[in-house]
């Protein structure tokens, strides 16, 4: 058997780096096609158990897929209807809130001028420059939001086709790899499907519970539009770590505009900290309970990279995508270190330090014998 040629590390790392750059470039250029396909794949995996259950009960394949999609559409429509009624109520009070916020902003600028000797004119110029520089960012964000709404018309078609051609797609993946690897491929596909279903279902249940806790806390504290802000906070909570920071700022800002003093704001901060503690230590481990746990550092990095690559859609798709990568890495021996890097299992000490300590213990008796002889 001929020996396999071993290439230098710098050459392999360079090839991998260029491959990643090319892959990211292709994903960025094909965003309009890849984003709907990515959402469709995740939704299809989520609806697959419903479709399979209907088919097991003698419902024709096409009809079972349509019924599963109809069920998902009804749930989604109910959520949007609930949010729209809350947004209409918020819109009625928007002029009053805008006026109060303007008065508070003028008071704040006067305080900055008196405290830091920074004139109001200079502050206005600084704000104007910041607004001019942020126009491109606002335009890009608006474009991302519009493209996300555009998914509503494309995704259902893709979801139907993915579910309809599911067997064809699975057979293609099996046939790409050699026959001796078929068991390993089957394990990866099974774990991937299970992880995505567990992740999405768990997140939806977690979102409902967090929304209820947020809304109840804000209503008890007397914050206006507590239900709307609580639900928005629960949706933002789907973005790891970054979403929680934005979610807590919304009710604090609303309380600042609509109430006197700072007691309510302090109550909001305490309530949200308690809810976050319950979420992180009880809900996520017990309800989300995904087979794949991504550590905090990687979560933040991939969410930011997802935003740079695909905007708002990329932020939501980044964590499930990395979860799939971790499953694949954990099943391939040469990629297992990368799987450990993505995971949240923290070793008690570095491997090198443990190896050195063990080695010294093994060598020490021989040295002592030599010294005595």
mmCIF file of N, CA and C in Angstrom, residues 9 26 59-61 68 116 161 184 202 224 227 258 276 305 307 311:
data_model
loop_
_atom_site.group_PDB
_atom_site.id
_atom_site.type_symbol
_atom_site.label_atom_id
_atom_site.label_comp_id
_atom_site.label_asym_id
_atom_site.label_seq_id
_atom_site.Cartn_x
_atom_site.Cartn_y
_atom_site.Cartn_z
ATOM 1 N N UNK A 9 2.279 21.800 7.472
ATOM 2 C CA UNK A 9 1.131 22.434 8.125
ATOM 3 C C UNK A 9 0.788 23.771 7.467
ATOM 4 N N UNK A 26 -18.875 32.813 -1.839
ATOM 5 C CA UNK A 26 -19.989 32.217 -2.587
ATOM 6 C C UNK A 26 -21.288 32.370 -1.809
ATOM 7 N N UNK A 59 -52.664 9.029 5.290
ATOM 8 C CA UNK A 59 -52.911 10.273 4.562
ATOM 9 C C UNK A 59 -51.926 10.340 3.394
ATOM 10 N N UNK A 60 -52.384 10.666 2.182
ATOM 11 C CA UNK A 60 -51.463 10.754 1.040
ATOM 12 C C UNK A 60 -50.312 11.726 1.300
ATOM 13 N N UNK A 61 -49.178 11.458 0.660
ATOM 14 C CA UNK A 61 -47.958 12.214 0.932
ATOM 15 C C UNK A 61 -48.149 13.713 0.701
ATOM 16 N N UNK A 68 -49.355 19.665 7.255
ATOM 17 C CA UNK A 68 -48.296 20.051 8.194
ATOM 18 C C UNK A 68 -47.923 21.516 8.006
ATOM 19 N N UNK A 116 -20.284 68.589 31.847
ATOM 20 C CA UNK A 116 -19.027 68.337 31.140
ATOM 21 C C UNK A 116 -18.548 69.527 30.310
ATOM 22 N N UNK A 161 -41.155 21.420 -1.354
ATOM 23 C CA UNK A 161 -40.290 20.626 -2.230
ATOM 24 C C UNK A 161 -39.262 19.822 -1.443
ATOM 25 N N UNK A 184 -21.791 5.619 9.487
ATOM 26 C CA UNK A 184 -21.375 6.899 10.058
ATOM 27 C C UNK A 184 -22.214 8.040 9.493
ATOM 28 N N UNK A 202 -37.371 23.425 21.344
ATOM 29 C CA UNK A 202 -37.023 23.943 22.663
ATOM 30 C C UNK A 202 -37.021 25.458 22.702
ATOM 31 N N UNK A 224 -46.030 50.648 30.443
ATOM 32 C CA UNK A 224 -46.985 50.676 29.337
ATOM 33 C C UNK A 224 -46.549 49.710 28.230
ATOM 34 N N UNK A 227 -47.088 43.853 27.451
ATOM 35 C CA UNK A 227 -47.216 42.601 26.701
ATOM 36 C C UNK A 227 -46.391 42.669 25.423
ATOM 37 N N UNK A 258 -42.262 57.254 30.241
ATOM 38 C CA UNK A 258 -43.659 57.334 30.692
ATOM 39 C C UNK A 258 -43.816 57.516 32.195
ATOM 40 N N UNK A 276 -33.661 36.191 33.399
ATOM 41 C CA UNK A 276 -32.500 35.647 32.690
ATOM 42 C C UNK A 276 -31.852 34.521 33.475
ATOM 43 N N UNK A 305 -20.705 37.216 12.972
ATOM 44 C CA UNK A 305 -20.314 36.849 11.608
ATOM 45 C C UNK A 305 -21.545 36.594 10.737
ATOM 46 N N UNK A 307 -24.400 38.064 11.054
ATOM 47 C CA UNK A 307 -24.941 39.381 10.714
ATOM 48 C C UNK A 307 -24.164 40.015 9.561
ATOM 49 N N UNK A 311 -26.925 39.345 7.355
ATOM 50 C CA UNK A 311 -27.767 40.296 8.074
ATOM 51 C C UNK A 311 -28.587 39.634 9.166
#
